[in-house]
């Protein structure tokens, strides 16, 4: 049998303990004045002299401070002061703080939780069964909103790893990850989700698989491809937030345009050594990414028009030194901004948060919105067509569009289409019809003399082309894309909704694919069949620049 030591505490120590407990509970707040001695004495049911002795003890431990002529003020309770306050309050805390039942019977004493807001009634979660249970205590976290959220993570490198890890831990319901790269040894030093055995595997696939491991309730999907050319706009359209974990300007610019066109917010992150930045762009609220580009950056980007194949090659080769520490700081901030967006909370739209790990400084600067910025388009109503990029030909699509917009209607491609490669030295012409992304820098050279060939490209399909029998996919239009057409007076928008089920499903690594209830499938509206112009409900009107 254990013998408990007899406690030898003076009355004033007990009173000091009671007051310390009330401070820890939050009954008496830091920097606020304690009640007058007379009132406090009545409240605690002690004599004036015991109370004064108790206040002196608390004062010696710097838990409270006397201001001559005014009274006693509670001091901020941190570090060693917190421990002292706990010690003093020990006998009291057992009765005053442990009000809630808990499974273990023990709960460390500490400041009282923030009051529960009216909007969020307090639920007592089962922490032994509910993985997200502790989040119920976060005043702003809303389980249903987070579970319903669809988030697109672009890039599965160091930042993408961190972001997906955080989103998964926080209970985000649907995550789609796109990346065109495979894992190599050097990625292992800064990517929390990669393992040595993942060498040569697709980054997006491994990140998705690990997310599913972390939280099997998360629905994941991965796309192995280039975000600038292989991501249908219909995917962006169905997302709540897009998080850019990119390492190049070109891809950022594309994501910025896509997000803006679809009216979706996106969170950009960038890291280099110990520096990082986070930016939230919300269409219609302040500057967009393109607004932030300097004249020099614009000139660099213009390079792709003068020598597109080379520019593309350089982007793919660009490597920036990064560290796992900066990646986790910036990735965490990006995830947090995304969660705020999901909750409809305020975000620093159109601003940049700079983080400098060398001196641990952070500062926020606002960008100026440019009225002449080319990204500031938002698509109008979208006509959903029951068509697929794989099976529909340019001719078939043009027919529908011309019924809708008139004979002069043309399709505007988002990716340049290479029509021919000409060698001026050898006088040879290669009539290749390929999307620019599929023509390598090497292929740009003449196979005979090795000189750079002249590239003829277009981004318009008028109906005069000789290759109208080609499928949309073969000219670089991704599945579930939303195409843009105009008749010189207005733009209308057409989605390849026939691709929806296969293209956006969030069903990777689900063991019970067949059991996934239908309501989990994404369906926006009903596909529209166009038979005659009169029946066509397309109302997606955007006037050409006025
Ligand atoms: Zn802009
Ligand atoms: Zn040649």
Short mmCIF file of C-alpha atoms and ligand atoms in Angstrom, two decimals:
data_model
loop_
_atom_site.label_atom_id
_atom_site.label_comp_id
_atom_site.label_asym_id
_atom_site.label_seq_id
_atom_site.Cartn_x
_atom_site.Cartn_y
_atom_site.Cartn_z
CA UNK A 1 0.00 0.00 0.00
CA UNK A 2 1.24 3.43 -0.96
CA UNK A 3 1.24 6.05 1.71
CA UNK A 4 0.27 9.51 0.43
CA UNK A 5 2.32 12.28 2.02
CA UNK A 6 0.27 14.63 4.18
CA UNK A 7 -0.11 17.96 2.43
CA UNK A 8 1.18 20.84 4.49
CA UNK A 9 -0.30 23.90 2.89
CA UNK A 10 -1.07 27.18 4.53
CA UNK A 11 -4.44 28.79 3.97
CA UNK A 12 -2.82 31.54 1.90
CA UNK A 13 -1.19 28.91 -0.38
CA UNK A 14 -4.55 27.26 -0.89
CA UNK A 15 -6.11 30.61 -1.76
CA UNK A 16 -3.21 31.38 -4.13
CA UNK A 17 -3.85 27.98 -5.74
CA UNK A 18 -7.53 28.82 -6.21
CA UNK A 19 -6.69 32.10 -7.92
CA UNK A 20 -4.03 30.41 -10.08
CA UNK A 21 -6.63 27.84 -11.14
CA UNK A 22 -9.06 30.60 -12.07
CA UNK A 23 -6.33 32.26 -14.16
CA UNK A 24 -5.56 28.97 -15.93
CA UNK A 25 -9.24 28.39 -16.55
CA UNK A 26 -9.50 31.76 -18.21
CA UNK A 27 -11.82 33.16 -15.56
CA UNK A 28 -9.26 35.93 -14.98
CA UNK A 29 -7.70 37.04 -18.24
CA UNK A 30 -4.12 38.20 -18.85
CA UNK A 31 -3.63 41.99 -18.67
CA UNK A 32 -6.98 42.38 -16.94
CA UNK A 33 -7.45 43.61 -13.43
CA UNK A 34 -8.43 41.20 -10.67
CA UNK A 35 -11.63 42.01 -8.79
CA UNK A 36 -11.21 44.35 -5.81
CA UNK A 37 -9.81 42.65 -2.71
CA UNK A 38 -13.10 42.96 -0.86
CA UNK A 39 -15.07 41.26 -3.71
CA UNK A 40 -12.43 38.62 -4.24
CA UNK A 41 -12.41 37.81 -0.53
CA UNK A 42 -16.20 37.32 -0.59
CA UNK A 43 -15.98 35.26 -3.78
CA UNK A 44 -13.35 32.92 -2.34
CA UNK A 45 -14.77 33.03 1.18
CA UNK A 46 -11.49 33.97 2.87
CA UNK A 47 -10.30 36.65 5.22
CA UNK A 48 -8.70 39.80 3.91
CA UNK A 49 -5.33 38.91 5.45
CA UNK A 50 -5.21 35.40 3.89
CA UNK A 51 -6.17 36.90 0.55
CA UNK A 52 -3.41 39.54 0.77
CA UNK A 53 -0.89 36.83 1.65
CA UNK A 54 -2.11 34.78 -1.35
CA UNK A 55 -1.84 37.73 -3.73
CA UNK A 56 1.68 38.32 -2.50
CA UNK A 57 2.60 34.68 -3.33
CA UNK A 58 1.16 35.08 -6.83
CA UNK A 59 2.97 38.37 -7.21
CA UNK A 60 6.30 36.80 -6.24
CA UNK A 61 5.83 34.25 -8.99
CA UNK A 62 4.96 37.08 -11.42
CA UNK A 63 1.56 35.60 -12.18
CA UNK A 64 0.02 38.90 -11.16
CA UNK A 65 1.43 42.38 -10.81
CA UNK A 66 0.47 45.18 -8.48
CA UNK A 67 -0.13 48.60 -10.00
CA UNK A 68 0.06 51.11 -7.17
CA UNK A 69 -3.22 52.84 -6.54
CA UNK A 70 -5.06 50.66 -9.08
CA UNK A 71 -4.91 47.01 -8.03
CA UNK A 72 -3.66 43.61 -9.17
CA UNK A 73 -3.33 42.71 -12.85
CA UNK A 74 -3.02 39.22 -14.30
CA UNK A 75 0.20 38.70 -16.26
CA UNK A 76 0.51 36.68 -19.46
CA UNK A 77 1.02 33.08 -18.33
CA UNK A 78 3.66 31.45 -20.51
CA UNK A 79 6.57 29.05 -20.19
CA UNK A 80 7.87 28.66 -16.64
CA UNK A 81 5.04 30.85 -15.33
CA UNK A 82 2.52 28.38 -16.71
CA UNK A 83 4.26 25.53 -14.93
CA UNK A 84 4.33 27.51 -11.67
CA UNK A 85 0.66 28.36 -12.00
CA UNK A 86 -0.10 24.68 -12.54
CA UNK A 87 1.90 23.75 -9.45
CA UNK A 88 0.09 26.27 -7.29
CA UNK A 89 -3.27 25.30 -8.70
CA UNK A 90 -2.69 21.58 -8.55
CA UNK A 91 -5.11 20.72 -5.76
CA UNK A 92 -7.69 23.09 -7.18
CA UNK A 93 -7.52 22.00 -10.78
CA UNK A 94 -8.83 18.56 -10.09
CA UNK A 95 -12.12 20.01 -9.04
CA UNK A 96 -12.35 23.10 -11.15
CA UNK A 97 -10.91 22.21 -14.55
CA UNK A 98 -11.79 18.57 -15.01
CA UNK A 99 -15.41 19.26 -15.70
CA UNK A 100 -15.68 17.21 -18.86
CA UNK A 101 -15.78 13.45 -18.81
CA UNK A 102 -12.81 11.96 -20.59
CA UNK A 103 -11.93 8.43 -21.49
CA UNK A 104 -8.67 8.36 -19.55
CA UNK A 105 -9.79 10.44 -16.61
CA UNK A 106 -6.74 12.65 -17.07
CA UNK A 107 -6.50 15.84 -19.02
CA UNK A 108 -3.64 18.22 -18.69
CA UNK A 109 -4.76 21.50 -17.19
CA UNK A 110 -4.42 24.49 -19.45
CA UNK A 111 -6.14 27.64 -20.57
CA UNK A 112 -9.79 27.21 -21.32
CA UNK A 113 -10.73 26.62 -24.94
CA UNK A 114 -12.04 29.46 -27.00
CA UNK A 115 -15.77 29.84 -26.57
CA UNK A 116 -17.78 27.88 -29.10
CA UNK A 117 -19.40 30.17 -31.63
CA UNK A 118 -23.11 30.06 -32.29
CA UNK A 119 -22.52 28.76 -35.79
CA UNK A 120 -20.60 25.77 -34.59
CA UNK A 121 -22.25 23.85 -31.78
CA UNK A 122 -19.75 21.83 -29.81
CA UNK A 123 -19.86 18.14 -30.53
CA UNK A 124 -18.03 15.81 -28.22
CA UNK A 125 -16.16 13.59 -30.67
CA UNK A 126 -15.11 10.04 -30.00
CA UNK A 127 -11.37 10.52 -30.16
CA UNK A 128 -10.64 6.81 -30.11
CA UNK A 129 -12.69 6.24 -33.28
CA UNK A 130 -12.91 9.56 -35.10
CA UNK A 131 -9.67 10.50 -36.86
CA UNK A 132 -10.83 14.09 -37.36
CA UNK A 133 -12.29 14.36 -33.86
CA UNK A 134 -9.89 16.96 -32.50
CA UNK A 135 -10.73 19.31 -35.37
CA UNK A 136 -14.21 19.61 -33.88
CA UNK A 137 -12.54 21.83 -31.30
CA UNK A 138 -11.28 24.24 -33.96
CA UNK A 139 -13.73 27.12 -33.99
CA UNK A 140 -13.81 27.52 -37.80
CA UNK A 141 -13.33 23.94 -39.04
CA UNK A 142 -16.45 22.51 -40.64
CA UNK A 143 -16.37 18.80 -41.27
CA UNK A 144 -19.02 18.72 -43.98
CA UNK A 145 -17.49 21.52 -46.02
CA UNK A 146 -14.04 19.95 -45.88
CA UNK A 147 -15.36 16.49 -46.72
CA UNK A 148 -17.30 17.83 -49.71
CA UNK A 149 -14.37 19.85 -51.04
CA UNK A 150 -12.71 19.01 -54.33
CA UNK A 151 -9.15 20.19 -54.57
CA UNK A 152 -6.83 20.02 -57.55
CA UNK A 153 -3.14 19.84 -56.70
CA UNK A 154 -0.97 20.70 -59.67
CA UNK A 155 2.53 19.33 -59.29
CA UNK A 156 3.58 16.41 -57.09
CA UNK A 157 7.09 17.53 -56.17
CA UNK A 158 8.30 18.74 -52.78
CA UNK A 159 5.45 21.26 -52.38
CA UNK A 160 2.83 18.92 -53.79
CA UNK A 161 3.87 16.23 -51.30
CA UNK A 162 3.45 18.60 -48.38
CA UNK A 163 0.17 20.01 -49.62
CA UNK A 164 -1.43 16.61 -50.27
CA UNK A 165 -0.24 15.35 -46.89
CA UNK A 166 -1.86 18.33 -45.15
CA UNK A 167 -5.11 18.20 -47.12
CA UNK A 168 -5.42 14.50 -46.41
CA UNK A 169 -4.76 14.94 -42.69
CA UNK A 170 -7.32 17.75 -42.51
CA UNK A 171 -10.02 15.54 -44.06
CA UNK A 172 -10.39 17.08 -47.52
CA UNK A 173 -12.76 14.68 -49.27
CA UNK A 174 -11.62 14.70 -52.90
CA UNK A 175 -8.10 15.31 -54.14
CA UNK A 176 -6.93 15.22 -57.73
CA UNK A 177 -3.19 15.28 -58.34
CA UNK A 178 -1.61 16.02 -61.70
CA UNK A 179 2.07 15.79 -62.58
CA UNK A 180 4.06 14.73 -65.63
CA UNK A 181 7.20 13.60 -63.86
CA UNK A 182 8.61 10.38 -62.43
CA UNK A 183 10.48 9.90 -59.17
CA UNK A 184 14.27 9.92 -59.03
CA UNK A 185 16.65 9.54 -56.11
CA UNK A 186 17.15 13.30 -55.67
CA UNK A 187 13.43 13.74 -54.89
CA UNK A 188 13.74 11.60 -51.78
CA UNK A 189 15.50 14.35 -49.82
CA UNK A 190 12.49 16.67 -49.81
CA UNK A 191 9.35 14.72 -50.58
CA UNK A 192 7.69 13.37 -47.48
CA UNK A 193 5.52 10.83 -49.34
CA UNK A 194 8.20 9.19 -51.52
CA UNK A 195 10.18 6.07 -50.60
CA UNK A 196 13.32 4.55 -52.02
CA UNK A 197 11.27 1.79 -53.66
CA UNK A 198 9.29 4.39 -55.61
CA UNK A 199 12.16 5.08 -58.00
CA UNK A 200 10.93 5.70 -61.58
CA UNK A 201 7.26 5.56 -60.57
CA UNK A 202 4.87 8.35 -61.52
CA UNK A 203 4.95 11.10 -58.89
CA UNK A 204 1.21 11.79 -59.12
CA UNK A 205 0.37 8.13 -58.67
CA UNK A 206 2.61 7.64 -55.64
CA UNK A 207 1.35 10.81 -53.97
CA UNK A 208 -2.26 9.69 -54.51
CA UNK A 209 -1.53 6.21 -53.18
CA UNK A 210 0.12 7.58 -50.03
CA UNK A 211 -2.75 10.03 -49.47
CA UNK A 212 -5.11 7.07 -49.53
CA UNK A 213 -2.90 5.31 -46.99
CA UNK A 214 -2.86 8.30 -44.65
CA UNK A 215 -6.62 8.68 -44.76
CA UNK A 216 -8.60 5.93 -46.49
CA UNK A 217 -11.71 8.14 -46.37
CA UNK A 218 -10.12 10.56 -48.82
CA UNK A 219 -11.10 9.97 -52.41
CA UNK A 220 -8.14 10.42 -54.69
CA UNK A 221 -7.36 10.52 -58.36
CA UNK A 222 -4.14 11.13 -60.21
CA UNK A 223 -3.36 12.26 -63.72
CA UNK A 224 -0.02 11.59 -65.27
CA UNK A 225 0.36 14.41 -67.72
CA UNK A 226 1.25 18.00 -68.47
CA UNK A 227 -1.05 20.50 -66.87
CA UNK A 228 -0.58 23.02 -69.67
CA UNK A 229 -1.88 20.69 -72.37
CA UNK A 230 -3.55 17.63 -70.89
CA UNK A 231 -5.94 19.00 -68.31
CA UNK A 232 -9.47 19.55 -69.59
CA UNK A 233 -11.09 22.77 -68.41
CA UNK A 234 -14.11 20.72 -67.31
CA UNK A 235 -11.92 19.42 -64.48
CA UNK A 236 -11.09 22.94 -63.29
CA UNK A 237 -14.77 23.81 -63.56
CA UNK A 238 -15.65 21.12 -61.01
CA UNK A 239 -13.03 22.03 -58.42
CA UNK A 240 -13.40 24.24 -55.36
CA UNK A 241 -9.77 25.25 -55.07
CA UNK A 242 -6.66 24.74 -57.18
CA UNK A 243 -3.26 24.59 -55.51
CA UNK A 244 -0.25 25.23 -57.71
CA UNK A 245 2.89 23.41 -56.58
CA UNK A 246 4.82 24.36 -59.66
CA UNK A 247 8.35 25.31 -60.51
CA UNK A 248 7.88 27.29 -63.69
CA UNK A 249 6.23 30.45 -64.88
CA UNK A 250 4.68 28.90 -67.95
CA UNK A 251 2.61 26.38 -66.01
CA UNK A 252 1.61 29.06 -63.48
CA UNK A 253 0.39 31.24 -66.29
CA UNK A 254 -1.72 28.43 -67.73
CA UNK A 255 -3.22 27.51 -64.35
CA UNK A 256 -3.92 31.18 -63.76
CA UNK A 257 -5.81 31.47 -67.03
CA UNK A 258 -7.72 28.22 -66.55
CA UNK A 259 -8.69 29.15 -63.00
CA UNK A 260 -9.74 32.64 -64.02
CA UNK A 261 -11.79 31.44 -66.97
CA UNK A 262 -13.66 29.03 -64.71
CA UNK A 263 -13.96 31.58 -61.88
CA UNK A 264 -11.98 29.44 -59.41
CA UNK A 265 -9.53 30.55 -56.74
CA UNK A 266 -6.00 29.23 -56.85
CA UNK A 267 -3.15 29.21 -54.38
CA UNK A 268 0.36 29.54 -55.75
CA UNK A 269 3.48 28.54 -53.86
CA UNK A 270 7.11 28.93 -54.80
CA UNK A 271 10.30 27.93 -53.04
CA UNK A 272 13.98 28.45 -53.60
CA UNK A 273 16.54 27.51 -50.97
CA UNK A 274 15.36 29.26 -47.78
CA UNK A 275 13.02 31.67 -49.52
CA UNK A 276 9.41 31.09 -50.33
CA UNK A 277 6.21 32.82 -51.24
CA UNK A 278 2.51 32.14 -51.15
CA UNK A 279 -0.10 33.89 -53.26
CA UNK A 280 -3.86 33.49 -53.40
CA UNK A 281 -5.57 34.56 -56.59
CA UNK A 282 -9.34 34.96 -56.65
CA UNK A 283 -10.95 35.96 -59.97
CA UNK A 284 -12.41 39.43 -59.65
CA UNK A 285 -10.57 40.21 -56.42
CA UNK A 286 -7.41 42.17 -57.06
CA UNK A 287 -4.50 41.12 -59.20
CA UNK A 288 -4.16 37.74 -60.92
CA UNK A 289 -0.88 35.94 -61.54
CA UNK A 290 -0.46 37.43 -64.99
CA UNK A 291 -0.92 40.94 -63.53
CA UNK A 292 2.15 40.27 -61.36
CA UNK A 293 4.51 39.56 -64.25
CA UNK A 294 7.20 42.11 -64.95
CA UNK A 295 7.96 43.40 -68.43
CA UNK A 296 11.02 41.16 -68.53
CA UNK A 297 8.92 38.13 -67.63
CA UNK A 298 6.49 39.00 -70.38
CA UNK A 299 9.37 39.24 -72.84
CA UNK A 300 10.64 35.85 -71.70
CA UNK A 301 7.22 34.37 -72.21
CA UNK A 302 6.99 35.91 -75.65
CA UNK A 303 9.95 33.70 -76.52
CA UNK A 304 7.59 30.81 -76.90
CA UNK A 305 6.00 32.52 -79.86
CA UNK A 306 9.27 33.27 -81.62
CA UNK A 307 10.84 29.90 -80.90
CA UNK A 308 8.20 27.76 -79.22
CA UNK A 309 9.95 24.42 -79.31
CA UNK A 310 13.09 25.75 -77.63
CA UNK A 311 11.13 27.62 -74.99
CA UNK A 312 9.31 24.47 -74.06
CA UNK A 313 12.50 22.51 -73.83
CA UNK A 314 14.00 25.07 -71.44
CA UNK A 315 10.99 24.95 -69.17
CA UNK A 316 11.27 21.22 -68.83
CA UNK A 317 14.97 21.48 -67.96
CA UNK A 318 14.62 24.28 -65.41
CA UNK A 319 15.54 23.11 -61.93
CA UNK A 320 15.48 25.21 -58.76
CA UNK A 321 17.30 24.19 -55.58
CA UNK A 322 14.80 23.56 -52.80
CA UNK A 323 14.88 22.25 -49.24
CA UNK A 324 12.38 20.06 -47.38
CA UNK A 325 12.09 22.69 -44.63
CA UNK A 326 11.03 25.53 -46.91
CA UNK A 327 8.75 23.12 -48.79
CA UNK A 328 6.95 22.20 -45.59
CA UNK A 329 6.57 25.82 -44.46
CA UNK A 330 5.24 27.06 -47.79
CA UNK A 331 3.22 23.88 -48.45
CA UNK A 332 1.59 24.27 -45.04
CA UNK A 333 0.67 27.87 -45.73
CA UNK A 334 -0.78 26.95 -49.12
CA UNK A 335 -2.87 24.19 -47.56
CA UNK A 336 -4.07 26.58 -44.88
CA UNK A 337 -5.12 29.19 -47.44
CA UNK A 338 -6.94 26.46 -49.37
CA UNK A 339 -8.79 25.42 -46.21
CA UNK A 340 -9.77 29.03 -45.61
CA UNK A 341 -11.10 29.25 -49.16
CA UNK A 342 -13.07 26.02 -48.63
CA UNK A 343 -14.63 27.57 -45.54
CA UNK A 344 -15.35 30.88 -47.26
CA UNK A 345 -13.00 32.68 -44.89
CA UNK A 346 -11.10 35.78 -45.80
CA UNK A 347 -7.90 35.26 -47.78
CA UNK A 348 -5.19 37.70 -48.91
CA UNK A 349 -6.31 37.70 -52.57
CA UNK A 350 -4.02 39.40 -55.05
CA UNK A 351 -1.23 39.72 -52.48
CA UNK A 352 2.06 37.95 -51.94
CA UNK A 353 3.28 36.60 -48.63
CA UNK A 354 7.08 36.50 -48.66
CA UNK A 355 8.86 34.15 -46.31
CA UNK A 356 12.58 34.56 -45.71
CA UNK A 357 14.09 31.68 -43.79
CA UNK A 358 17.45 33.41 -43.48
CA UNK A 359 16.15 36.06 -41.09
CA UNK A 360 12.75 34.49 -40.33
CA UNK A 361 10.92 37.51 -41.66
CA UNK A 362 7.57 37.45 -43.33
CA UNK A 363 5.81 40.27 -45.06
CA UNK A 364 2.81 40.73 -47.30
CA UNK A 365 2.65 43.02 -50.31
CA UNK A 366 -0.29 43.77 -52.56
CA UNK A 367 -0.02 43.59 -56.34
CA UNK A 368 -1.55 46.09 -58.68
CA UNK A 369 -4.30 44.76 -60.86
CA UNK A 370 -3.71 45.47 -64.53
CA UNK A 371 -6.79 46.38 -66.46
CA UNK A 372 -5.23 45.29 -69.75
CA UNK A 373 -4.36 41.81 -68.40
CA UNK A 374 -5.27 39.09 -70.86
CA UNK A 375 -6.19 36.55 -68.21
CA UNK A 376 -9.22 38.41 -66.90
CA UNK A 377 -11.80 36.53 -68.87
CA UNK A 378 -14.50 34.52 -67.20
CA UNK A 379 -16.32 32.02 -69.39
CA UNK A 380 -20.05 32.45 -69.78
CA UNK A 381 -22.60 29.64 -69.75
CA UNK A 382 -21.19 26.36 -70.91
CA UNK A 383 -23.02 24.05 -73.30
CA UNK A 384 -22.51 20.44 -72.26
CA UNK A 385 -22.15 18.17 -75.26
CA UNK A 386 -22.37 14.37 -74.92
CA UNK A 387 -19.14 14.07 -76.88
CA UNK A 388 -15.69 12.67 -76.21
CA UNK A 389 -12.33 14.03 -77.35
CA UNK A 390 -11.22 10.52 -78.32
CA UNK A 391 -14.07 9.79 -80.73
CA UNK A 392 -15.33 13.14 -81.99
CA UNK A 393 -13.80 14.62 -85.13
CA UNK A 394 -13.13 18.29 -85.77
CA UNK A 395 -15.74 18.12 -88.53
CA UNK A 396 -18.44 16.81 -86.21
CA UNK A 397 -17.75 19.44 -83.59
CA UNK A 398 -17.58 22.26 -86.12
CA UNK A 399 -20.96 21.22 -87.49
CA UNK A 400 -22.58 21.65 -84.08
CA UNK A 401 -20.83 24.94 -83.49
CA UNK A 402 -21.76 26.35 -86.88
CA UNK A 403 -25.41 25.46 -86.29
CA UNK A 404 -25.14 27.37 -83.07
CA UNK A 405 -22.99 30.37 -83.99
CA UNK A 406 -23.36 30.58 -87.76
CA UNK A 407 -21.23 29.60 -90.73
CA UNK A 408 -18.43 32.02 -89.91
CA UNK A 409 -17.83 30.37 -86.50
CA UNK A 410 -14.30 29.22 -85.76
CA UNK A 411 -12.84 27.14 -82.95
CA UNK A 412 -10.00 28.69 -80.94
CA UNK A 413 -7.58 26.07 -79.73
CA UNK A 414 -5.81 26.54 -76.41
CA UNK A 415 -2.72 24.84 -77.71
CA UNK A 416 -0.97 25.73 -80.94
CA UNK A 417 -1.26 23.12 -83.66
CA UNK A 418 1.86 22.51 -85.73
CA UNK A 419 0.87 22.25 -89.40
CA UNK A 420 4.24 21.90 -91.08
CA UNK A 421 7.98 21.92 -90.52
CA UNK A 422 9.99 23.40 -93.40
CA UNK A 423 13.72 23.22 -94.05
CA UNK A 424 14.78 26.23 -96.10
CA UNK A 425 18.18 24.63 -96.76
CA UNK A 426 16.98 21.36 -98.21
CA UNK A 427 13.66 22.71 -99.47
CA UNK A 428 11.81 19.91 -97.73
CA UNK A 429 8.47 20.12 -95.96
CA UNK A 430 7.08 17.80 -93.34
CA UNK A 431 3.30 18.16 -93.17
CA UNK A 432 2.95 16.91 -89.68
CA UNK A 433 -0.29 17.80 -87.91
CA UNK A 434 0.64 17.66 -84.23
CA UNK A 435 -0.12 19.61 -81.12
CA UNK A 436 2.93 21.66 -80.19
CA UNK A 437 3.48 19.69 -76.99
CA UNK A 438 4.14 16.59 -79.05
CA UNK A 439 6.81 18.11 -81.24
CA UNK A 440 10.15 17.91 -79.47
CA UNK A 441 13.00 20.36 -79.91
CA UNK A 442 14.95 17.63 -81.70
CA UNK A 443 12.06 17.02 -84.10
CA UNK A 444 12.22 20.72 -84.91
CA UNK A 445 15.54 20.06 -86.68
CA UNK A 446 15.84 18.88 -90.22
CA UNK A 447 16.68 15.15 -90.34
CA UNK A 448 18.87 15.77 -93.44
CA UNK A 449 20.97 18.83 -92.61
CA UNK A 450 20.33 19.33 -88.89
CA UNK A 451 19.27 22.96 -89.30
CA UNK A 452 16.33 24.31 -87.33
CA UNK A 453 13.21 24.05 -89.44
CA UNK A 454 10.58 26.74 -89.80
CA UNK A 455 7.38 25.92 -87.94
CA UNK A 456 3.93 26.82 -89.23
CA UNK A 457 1.27 26.79 -86.56
CA UNK A 458 -2.34 27.72 -86.03
CA UNK A 459 -4.72 28.01 -83.16
CA UNK A 460 -7.85 28.42 -85.26
CA UNK A 461 -10.01 25.76 -86.86
CA UNK A 462 -12.18 27.38 -89.52
CA UNK A 463 -13.60 24.48 -91.49
CA UNK A 464 -11.26 24.99 -94.44
CA UNK A 465 -8.66 22.53 -93.14
CA UNK A 466 -7.68 19.36 -94.89
CA UNK A 467 -7.54 17.40 -91.65
CA UNK A 468 -11.09 17.83 -90.38
CA UNK A 469 -11.42 14.07 -90.13
CA UNK A 470 -8.94 14.05 -87.25
CA UNK A 471 -10.23 13.44 -83.74
CA UNK A 472 -10.13 16.23 -81.20
CA UNK A 473 -7.69 14.22 -79.08
CA UNK A 474 -5.27 13.88 -81.99
CA UNK A 475 -5.00 17.64 -82.36
CA UNK A 476 -4.22 18.06 -78.68
CA UNK A 477 -7.63 18.71 -77.14
CA UNK A 478 -7.73 16.98 -73.75
CA UNK A 479 -10.74 15.01 -72.51
CA UNK A 480 -13.49 16.95 -70.75
CA UNK A 481 -12.14 20.13 -72.27
CA UNK A 482 -14.26 23.22 -72.76
CA UNK A 483 -13.75 24.62 -76.24
CA UNK A 484 -14.11 28.19 -77.23
CA UNK A 485 -15.69 29.31 -80.48
CA UNK A 486 -16.57 32.69 -81.88
CA UNK A 487 -18.30 34.20 -84.88
CA UNK A 488 -16.53 37.61 -84.64
CA UNK A 489 -19.41 38.92 -82.54
CA UNK A 490 -19.52 36.64 -79.56
CA UNK A 491 -17.89 33.68 -77.87
CA UNK A 492 -19.64 30.50 -76.82
CA UNK A 493 -18.28 27.59 -74.84
CA UNK A 494 -18.72 23.87 -75.38
CA UNK A 495 -17.76 21.13 -72.97
CA UNK A 496 -16.88 17.57 -73.98
CA UNK A 497 -19.09 16.26 -71.20
CA UNK A 498 -19.09 12.76 -72.70
CA UNK A 499 -15.65 12.36 -71.09
CA UNK A 500 -16.81 13.21 -67.61
CA UNK A 501 -17.20 9.81 -66.01
CA UNK A 502 -13.86 8.49 -67.15
CA UNK A 503 -11.91 11.70 -66.70
CA UNK A 504 -12.99 12.83 -63.26
CA UNK A 505 -13.93 10.06 -60.84
CA UNK A 506 -11.82 10.23 -57.64
CA UNK A 507 -11.86 6.44 -57.56
CA UNK A 508 -8.19 5.49 -57.68
CA UNK A 509 -7.18 2.95 -55.04
CA UNK A 510 -10.79 2.33 -54.06
CA UNK A 511 -11.00 -1.40 -53.40
CA UNK A 512 -14.72 -1.46 -53.94
CA UNK A 513 -15.16 0.49 -57.13
CA UNK A 514 -18.50 -1.16 -57.93
CA UNK A 515 -19.90 -0.30 -54.54
CA UNK A 516 -19.25 3.41 -54.83
CA UNK A 517 -22.73 4.89 -54.67
CA UNK A 518 -23.92 6.83 -57.67
CA UNK A 519 -24.24 10.04 -55.69
CA UNK A 520 -20.48 10.12 -55.31
CA UNK A 521 -20.12 10.49 -59.02
CA UNK A 522 -19.74 13.98 -60.30
CA UNK A 523 -22.53 15.12 -62.56
CA UNK A 524 -23.21 18.68 -63.39
CA UNK A 525 -26.45 19.16 -65.26
CA UNK A 526 -27.59 16.93 -68.07
CA UNK A 527 -25.79 16.58 -71.37
CA UNK A 528 -27.52 18.46 -74.15
CA UNK A 529 -28.27 17.01 -77.54
CA UNK A 530 -28.31 19.55 -80.29
CA UNK A 531 -30.61 18.74 -83.18
CA UNK A 532 -31.54 22.08 -84.59
CA UNK A 533 -30.53 25.67 -83.89
CA UNK A 534 -33.94 26.40 -82.43
CA UNK A 535 -33.54 23.70 -79.83
CA UNK A 536 -30.08 24.71 -78.80
CA UNK A 537 -30.18 26.22 -75.35
CA UNK A 538 -26.64 27.52 -75.57
CA UNK A 539 -26.63 30.87 -73.91
CA UNK A 540 -22.91 31.13 -73.29
CA UNK A 541 -22.43 34.56 -74.60
CA UNK A 542 -19.36 36.65 -74.15
CA UNK A 543 -19.04 39.65 -76.38
CA UNK A 544 -15.77 40.10 -78.12
CA UNK A 545 -13.61 42.79 -76.64
CA UNK A 546 -15.44 46.07 -76.67
ZN1 LIG B 1 -4.40 39.73 -64.37
ZN1 LIG B 2 17.54 20.47 -94.06
#
